[in-house]
XYZ file of C-alpha atoms in Angstrom:
474
model
C -6.527 4.388 27.862
C -5.573 3.646 24.267
C -7.794 4.780 21.676
C -7.927 1.486 19.930
C -11.694 0.774 19.401
C -13.873 -1.533 17.698
C -17.484 -0.701 16.450
C -20.699 -1.312 18.634
C -23.765 -1.236 16.033
C -26.354 -1.300 18.893
C -25.308 2.127 20.227
C -23.874 3.707 16.946
C -20.698 4.552 19.003
C -17.023 2.917 19.139
C -15.753 1.414 22.480
C -12.528 0.335 23.259
C -11.593 -3.509 23.183
C -9.380 -2.806 26.128
C -10.382 -3.629 29.611
C -9.163 -2.863 33.132
C -8.905 -5.108 35.925
C -8.092 -4.872 39.786
C -7.228 -8.177 41.131
C -6.275 -8.180 44.612
C -5.233 -4.604 44.589
C -2.908 -4.697 41.464
C -4.070 -3.362 38.110
C -3.995 -5.267 34.856
C -5.048 -3.892 31.282
C -5.691 -6.569 28.600
C -8.310 -7.149 25.910
C -11.706 -8.295 25.983
C -10.833 -10.956 23.203
C -7.806 -12.231 25.593
C -10.420 -12.799 28.455
C -12.988 -14.304 26.262
C -10.420 -16.869 24.828
C -10.950 -18.878 28.050
C -14.413 -19.946 26.679
C -17.898 -18.615 27.045
C -18.495 -20.386 30.175
C -15.542 -18.792 32.024
C -15.810 -15.976 34.670
C -13.428 -13.949 32.939
C -15.637 -13.961 29.609
C -18.832 -13.199 31.686
C -16.994 -10.403 33.386
C -15.542 -8.840 30.323
C -19.034 -8.647 28.721
C -20.352 -6.245 31.513
C -19.744 -2.881 30.318
C -18.340 -0.504 33.013
C -15.853 2.440 33.135
C -14.238 1.501 36.255
C -11.815 -1.450 36.584
C -13.489 -4.716 37.235
C -12.342 -5.946 40.945
C -11.651 -9.492 41.881
C -10.548 -10.550 45.365
C -7.993 -12.983 44.222
C -4.150 -13.448 44.244
C -2.699 -11.142 41.574
C 0.515 -12.931 41.159
C -1.321 -16.173 40.186
C -3.814 -14.213 37.935
C -0.601 -12.635 36.154
C 0.555 -16.240 35.279
C -3.002 -17.270 33.929
C -3.362 -13.984 31.973
C -0.165 -14.824 30.290
C -1.338 -18.569 29.619
C -4.515 -16.743 27.769
C -2.625 -14.546 25.748
C 0.082 -17.270 24.548
C -1.385 -20.625 25.277
C 1.812 -21.250 27.439
C 2.732 -20.772 30.843
C 5.848 -18.592 31.696
C 8.953 -20.285 32.322
C 9.047 -19.163 35.927
C 5.766 -20.402 36.853
C 6.681 -24.006 38.182
C 9.165 -22.281 40.509
C 6.760 -19.648 41.809
C 3.734 -21.648 42.267
C 2.676 -25.154 43.144
C 0.584 -27.369 40.622
C -2.371 -27.051 43.011
C -1.989 -23.258 43.239
C -2.489 -22.841 39.860
C -5.041 -25.630 39.220
C -7.252 -24.010 42.061
C -7.141 -20.474 40.703
C -7.691 -21.896 36.881
C -10.787 -23.763 38.264
C -12.013 -20.441 39.953
C -11.720 -18.297 36.850
C -13.056 -21.215 34.602
C -10.166 -21.743 32.638
C -9.030 -25.329 33.901
C -9.165 -26.584 30.661
C -6.775 -24.084 29.111
C -4.272 -24.872 32.146
C -4.715 -28.751 31.607
C -3.927 -28.207 27.938
C -0.669 -26.300 28.738
C 0.663 -28.582 31.381
C -0.183 -32.055 30.427
C 2.816 -33.983 29.366
C 3.479 -34.516 25.674
C 2.272 -37.709 23.958
C 3.868 -40.852 25.524
C 6.887 -41.916 23.633
C 8.850 -44.822 25.461
C 12.132 -44.019 24.121
C 12.105 -40.809 25.535
C 10.437 -41.350 29.063
C 11.786 -40.514 32.407
C 10.665 -40.700 36.035
C 8.922 -37.306 36.590
C 7.607 -37.766 39.959
C 6.526 -40.201 42.672
C 3.041 -40.230 44.174
C 2.937 -41.255 47.971
C -0.397 -41.561 49.654
C -0.171 -39.782 53.010
C -0.974 -42.889 55.120
C 0.116 -46.364 54.413
C 2.214 -45.444 51.386
C 2.798 -48.962 50.175
C 0.426 -49.385 47.145
C -1.381 -52.836 47.011
C -2.935 -51.970 43.378
C -3.793 -48.933 41.364
C -5.761 -48.162 37.946
C -5.278 -45.388 35.555
C -7.730 -43.698 33.187
C -6.633 -43.800 29.589
C -8.004 -40.629 28.686
C -6.662 -37.894 31.154
C -4.091 -39.770 33.272
C -5.753 -39.455 36.555
C -4.977 -42.502 38.851
C -6.487 -44.307 41.784
C -4.334 -45.952 44.201
C -5.378 -48.652 46.750
C -3.072 -48.654 49.667
C -4.343 -50.963 52.560
C -7.954 -50.649 52.707
C -8.101 -47.110 51.401
C -8.108 -45.649 48.038
C -6.706 -42.360 47.239
C -7.568 -40.388 43.863
C -5.021 -38.106 42.061
C -6.326 -35.879 39.078
C -5.038 -35.180 35.942
C -2.577 -32.547 37.525
C -1.539 -35.620 39.923
C -2.950 -33.614 42.920
C -4.693 -35.553 45.619
C -8.626 -35.001 45.176
C -9.919 -37.390 47.624
C -9.606 -40.550 49.938
C -12.092 -43.036 50.921
C -11.674 -45.904 53.526
C -13.491 -49.204 52.390
C -14.477 -52.048 54.640
C -11.654 -54.120 53.310
C -8.422 -54.616 55.405
C -6.451 -54.589 52.062
C -7.325 -54.286 48.266
C -5.532 -56.117 45.731
C -7.763 -55.692 42.794
C -9.069 -52.340 41.417
C -10.682 -50.851 38.379
C -12.292 -47.678 37.730
C -15.463 -48.420 36.027
C -17.167 -45.141 35.576
C -16.277 -41.542 36.054
C -16.872 -41.881 39.803
C -17.183 -45.553 40.449
C -14.436 -48.036 41.412
C -14.574 -51.650 41.585
C -12.350 -53.403 44.061
C -11.502 -57.045 45.378
C -9.484 -58.501 48.065
C -7.201 -61.577 48.356
C -8.413 -61.681 52.026
C -12.245 -60.951 51.733
C -14.768 -62.328 49.631
C -16.726 -60.343 47.005
C -16.504 -57.717 44.304
C -17.380 -54.112 45.815
C -18.140 -50.835 44.305
C -17.368 -47.697 45.736
C -18.662 -44.222 44.887
C -15.798 -41.290 45.103
C -18.508 -38.583 44.796
C -20.530 -39.701 47.838
C -17.453 -41.381 49.632
C -19.779 -44.643 50.017
C -20.163 -48.183 49.325
C -22.797 -48.512 46.577
C -23.124 -52.395 46.167
C -21.323 -55.758 46.412
C -21.481 -58.935 44.109
C -20.777 -62.449 45.282
C -20.327 -65.803 43.419
C -22.649 -68.050 45.059
C -24.211 -71.469 43.955
C -26.788 -73.298 46.224
C -26.126 -76.544 44.810
C -22.445 -76.503 45.148
C -21.309 -76.073 48.846
C -17.656 -75.587 47.770
C -18.711 -72.243 46.298
C -18.001 -70.247 49.469
C -16.580 -66.890 50.198
C -15.065 -66.652 46.678
C -12.328 -63.841 46.413
C -11.622 -61.615 43.529
C -8.463 -62.104 41.550
C -8.738 -59.660 38.353
C -11.122 -56.883 37.110
C -11.851 -55.837 33.656
C -14.762 -53.773 32.058
C -16.475 -52.948 28.865
C -18.824 -50.082 28.131
C -21.717 -51.752 29.901
C -20.512 -54.528 32.117
C -17.951 -55.371 34.686
C -15.969 -58.635 34.497
C -14.443 -60.215 37.704
C -12.699 -63.508 38.165
C -13.598 -65.237 41.554
C -11.553 -67.885 43.171
C -12.682 -70.020 46.329
C -10.875 -72.272 48.825
C -11.707 -75.421 47.063
C -9.957 -74.424 43.921
C -13.226 -73.825 42.060
C -13.090 -70.250 39.912
C -15.376 -68.508 37.511
C -15.863 -65.252 35.517
C -18.844 -63.326 36.279
C -20.380 -60.544 34.242
C -21.840 -57.727 36.162
C -24.183 -55.091 34.704
C -22.706 -51.336 35.480
C -26.060 -49.635 35.837
C -27.452 -52.146 38.280
C -24.514 -53.960 39.987
C -26.351 -57.279 39.233
C -24.911 -60.349 38.046
C -25.465 -60.956 34.280
C -24.183 -64.282 33.550
C -21.430 -66.624 34.517
C -19.126 -66.653 31.390
C -16.983 -69.410 32.498
C -16.484 -71.879 35.307
C -13.345 -73.990 36.092
C -11.934 -76.341 38.416
C -8.365 -74.976 39.565
C -6.851 -78.111 40.523
C -4.346 -78.103 37.844
C -2.141 -74.973 36.546
C -4.239 -75.357 33.382
C -7.316 -74.335 34.841
C -6.341 -71.812 37.843
C -8.268 -68.437 38.241
C -7.325 -66.167 35.579
C -5.091 -63.381 37.099
C -5.540 -60.902 34.356
C -8.585 -60.200 32.369
C -8.752 -58.157 29.262
C -12.022 -57.049 26.909
C -11.751 -56.814 23.465
C -14.452 -54.496 22.026
C -14.108 -55.121 18.460
C -14.853 -58.936 18.725
C -16.881 -58.962 21.994
C -14.346 -61.568 23.550
C -12.739 -61.608 27.231
C -9.156 -62.785 27.363
C -7.922 -64.216 30.492
C -4.301 -65.214 31.406
C -2.840 -66.872 34.482
C 0.608 -67.474 35.447
C 1.943 -69.669 38.302
C 5.677 -70.416 39.465
C 7.215 -73.267 41.316
C 10.043 -75.321 41.965
C 9.823 -76.192 38.275
C 9.669 -73.094 36.771
C 6.522 -70.993 35.203
C 3.471 -72.394 33.525
C 0.155 -70.754 32.781
C -2.458 -70.370 29.974
C -4.179 -67.882 27.857
C -7.794 -68.397 27.135
C -10.011 -66.431 25.084
C -13.966 -66.615 25.546
C -16.981 -65.623 23.703
C -18.697 -63.331 26.328
C -22.104 -63.993 25.045
C -21.939 -68.087 24.980
C -18.985 -68.660 27.247
C -17.463 -70.917 24.645
C -13.683 -71.109 24.241
C -12.711 -69.588 21.112
C -8.883 -70.278 21.468
C -6.546 -71.032 24.135
C -2.911 -72.079 24.844
C -0.912 -73.425 27.770
C 2.628 -73.537 28.571
C 4.784 -75.537 28.681
C 3.394 -78.073 26.245
C 1.655 -76.280 23.431
C 2.680 -75.123 19.961
C 5.656 -76.117 18.258
C 7.444 -72.862 18.818
C 6.226 -72.444 22.554
C 9.867 -73.337 23.251
C 9.487 -76.121 25.852
C 10.660 -75.188 29.128
C 10.559 -71.526 28.388
C 7.057 -70.767 29.673
C 5.920 -67.191 29.581
C 6.427 -65.076 32.917
C 3.690 -62.694 31.804
C 1.213 -61.799 29.101
C -0.604 -58.749 27.937
C -3.019 -57.510 25.296
C -2.352 -54.790 22.821
C -6.060 -53.874 22.196
C -5.630 -51.202 19.716
C -3.655 -53.447 17.263
C -5.436 -56.756 18.358
C -2.112 -58.348 19.225
C -0.985 -60.802 22.276
C 2.535 -60.143 23.614
C 4.161 -62.610 26.153
C 7.636 -62.499 27.721
C 9.508 -65.680 28.241
C 10.516 -66.640 31.762
C 14.115 -67.948 30.880
C 15.238 -66.395 27.987
C 13.571 -63.091 28.267
C 12.245 -63.229 24.588
C 9.309 -61.161 23.828
C 6.796 -62.702 21.410
C 3.795 -61.629 19.522
C 0.797 -63.181 18.058
C -1.987 -61.760 15.930
C -5.314 -62.101 17.667
C -6.988 -62.259 14.189
C -4.940 -64.981 12.891
C -4.570 -67.377 16.023
C -3.637 -71.135 15.398
C -1.574 -73.782 16.793
C 1.614 -71.786 16.770
C 0.876 -67.967 16.477
C 4.007 -66.695 17.972
C 6.589 -64.642 16.270
C 9.623 -63.897 18.551
C 11.126 -60.154 18.468
C 14.944 -59.650 17.444
C 16.862 -57.320 19.233
C 19.151 -55.688 16.161
C 21.718 -54.556 18.986
C 23.731 -57.305 20.058
C 24.853 -55.434 23.126
C 21.459 -54.918 24.298
C 20.236 -58.828 23.725
C 19.130 -60.370 27.149
C 21.563 -62.864 28.355
C 18.807 -65.109 29.767
C 18.399 -66.440 33.308
C 15.283 -66.270 35.752
C 14.142 -62.745 36.247
C 10.831 -61.333 37.665
C 9.053 -60.083 34.141
C 5.982 -58.012 33.986
C 4.507 -56.598 30.558
C 2.214 -53.942 29.547
C 0.901 -52.714 26.259
C -0.047 -49.051 25.600
C -0.595 -46.985 22.796
C 1.125 -49.458 20.343
C 4.244 -49.547 22.698
C 5.371 -52.733 25.041
C 6.701 -51.856 28.101
C 8.495 -54.627 29.863
C 9.766 -54.790 33.500
C 12.792 -57.196 34.224
C 13.347 -57.210 37.994
C 13.745 -53.435 38.625
C 14.856 -52.512 35.036
C 12.394 -50.866 32.587
C 12.396 -51.166 28.746
C 10.014 -50.312 25.904
C 9.544 -52.278 22.428
C 8.382 -49.630 19.868
C 7.029 -49.921 16.453
C 9.432 -49.078 13.587
C 8.567 -48.475 10.014
C 11.573 -48.322 7.596
C 11.134 -46.937 4.201
C 10.933 -49.537 1.363
C 10.602 -52.247 3.872
C 8.013 -54.723 4.127
C 7.588 -53.551 7.847
C 5.687 -50.713 6.489
C 2.540 -52.963 6.141
C 1.384 -52.992 9.802
C -1.090 -55.838 9.186
C 2.230 -58.057 8.713
C 3.594 -59.428 11.907
C 7.564 -59.929 11.686
C 10.347 -60.402 13.958
C 11.835 -56.983 13.222
C 8.450 -54.916 13.754
C 9.330 -53.585 17.185
C 12.742 -52.163 18.458
C 14.040 -52.436 22.148
C 15.284 -49.619 24.251
C 16.100 -49.075 27.847
C 13.815 -46.727 29.409
C 15.563 -46.212 33.020
C 18.903 -45.136 34.313
C 21.142 -47.645 36.683
C 20.033 -45.838 39.729
C 16.271 -46.237 38.674
C 16.611 -49.908 38.106
C 17.916 -50.219 41.605
C 15.025 -48.922 43.308
C 13.252 -52.513 43.520
C 11.526 -55.115 41.608
C 8.615 -53.899 39.184
C 5.314 -55.193 40.036
C 3.035 -53.645 37.856
C 3.093 -51.226 35.039
C -0.018 -49.227 33.694
C -0.456 -46.432 31.122
C -3.066 -43.489 31.611
C -3.126 -40.300 29.638
C 0.293 -39.424 28.489
C 1.971 -41.039 31.520
C 3.155 -44.422 32.687
C 2.681 -45.556 36.186
C 4.829 -48.161 38.040
C 4.878 -49.833 41.170
C 7.775 -51.748 42.854
C 8.062 -54.425 45.495
C 8.084 -53.089 49.021
C 8.596 -49.418 47.787
C 6.352 -46.672 48.710
C 4.378 -44.700 46.105
C 3.729 -45.153 42.519
C 6.138 -43.816 39.973
C 4.921 -41.355 37.217
C 6.935 -41.577 33.891
C 6.474 -38.984 31.209
C 8.025 -38.068 28.010
C 10.403 -34.881 27.670
C 9.168 -31.239 27.112
C 6.865 -31.340 30.063
C 6.075 -27.943 31.556
C 7.165 -29.155 35.304
C 10.542 -30.294 36.418
C 10.981 -33.343 38.407
C 9.477 -33.369 41.973
C 7.890 -35.511 44.649
C 4.423 -35.156 45.831
């Protein structure tokens, strides 16, 4: 051993900082400080604190240990790690040694930049691979996928962690409401249902009932959102009555009936998308329907405590600049920047409204500076999703992003000022990407973007470049 030593005040002697290890029959020599860099609670830190003249023996794979030792030394994985071992093998060993957080930091994709994303992988559940709904966690990019009556969970590493079978034949709405609890609903079965992934069990159900109104019968869930303490779900029954209920997360009991509507007209159909705005304690509901005469729908904002309508608009027919005859095809909320976005059904124009300054005509339509990229118009299947100050738009099978721009010396530097030049549009996908099928849902989670397509198996995972792993298919 080398004679490099450090002081040991308690014994009055000097001891070497180096330590020898025997992992699966292969010998390694490193420093105590390297082993302790994995954190005080890691197995390696614990072993390194035990004084012994003999090499510490660990009955594990030495080749993977070599990769993880390199991770502790440099904070990065060797370039050959992805070709030698699977993500799951590395994750399992990192978990054993107690350095999973180090691996996660080294392998998670870089911050999501829409102008630089590409398809990284596709998650395909083992059975019934056509997803009916999915929900992603904003903090770490884990995703829970509903396929038929089952739910499969994939961790931060996009590795399958568990699956549970529900009592439903199919799940069409899903929302992760706590670390282990998911809320689900179905177009074909009544009620809002809660499942615990840790225990793989059903933990409760909520039904919309009204003893004074026989029309309220077997109401089905159309959309789900949540706040820190409550779950919000929109219910629709066969007789066109609909409502939004608030459910307490801890007790899974109904707290209040926020709104109730008669959906006999497009202006009062059940909300198909709900969004909670924490800064103002309001709930935003949107609904879009299409027919032989085009699209129609509404945006409505309710005070969650009183149920009063704070603001509303419906299309076609409201606002001087609502572009009569060009109703929105989809709407989403940028919660971080308190903004509404809509995509027009005919022109394909993107419009934005400041939620803090709503009025009769709040919309500002974004301009595309590049004439060659302008949408030529025509009916298309469009979806929109706001994530991390970016607006992702799916038009039929193509995917694009509108990102904030800030030009030096320009009025655009003032982010509180909405202008038609505040966002710039870029295509995200390649031609072959757009030909895979019509995009049905887009959702961000962690540093990833998840995309599902009509009649296509699996959920696409999009990431920005410089990821530690090459393109693969799970």
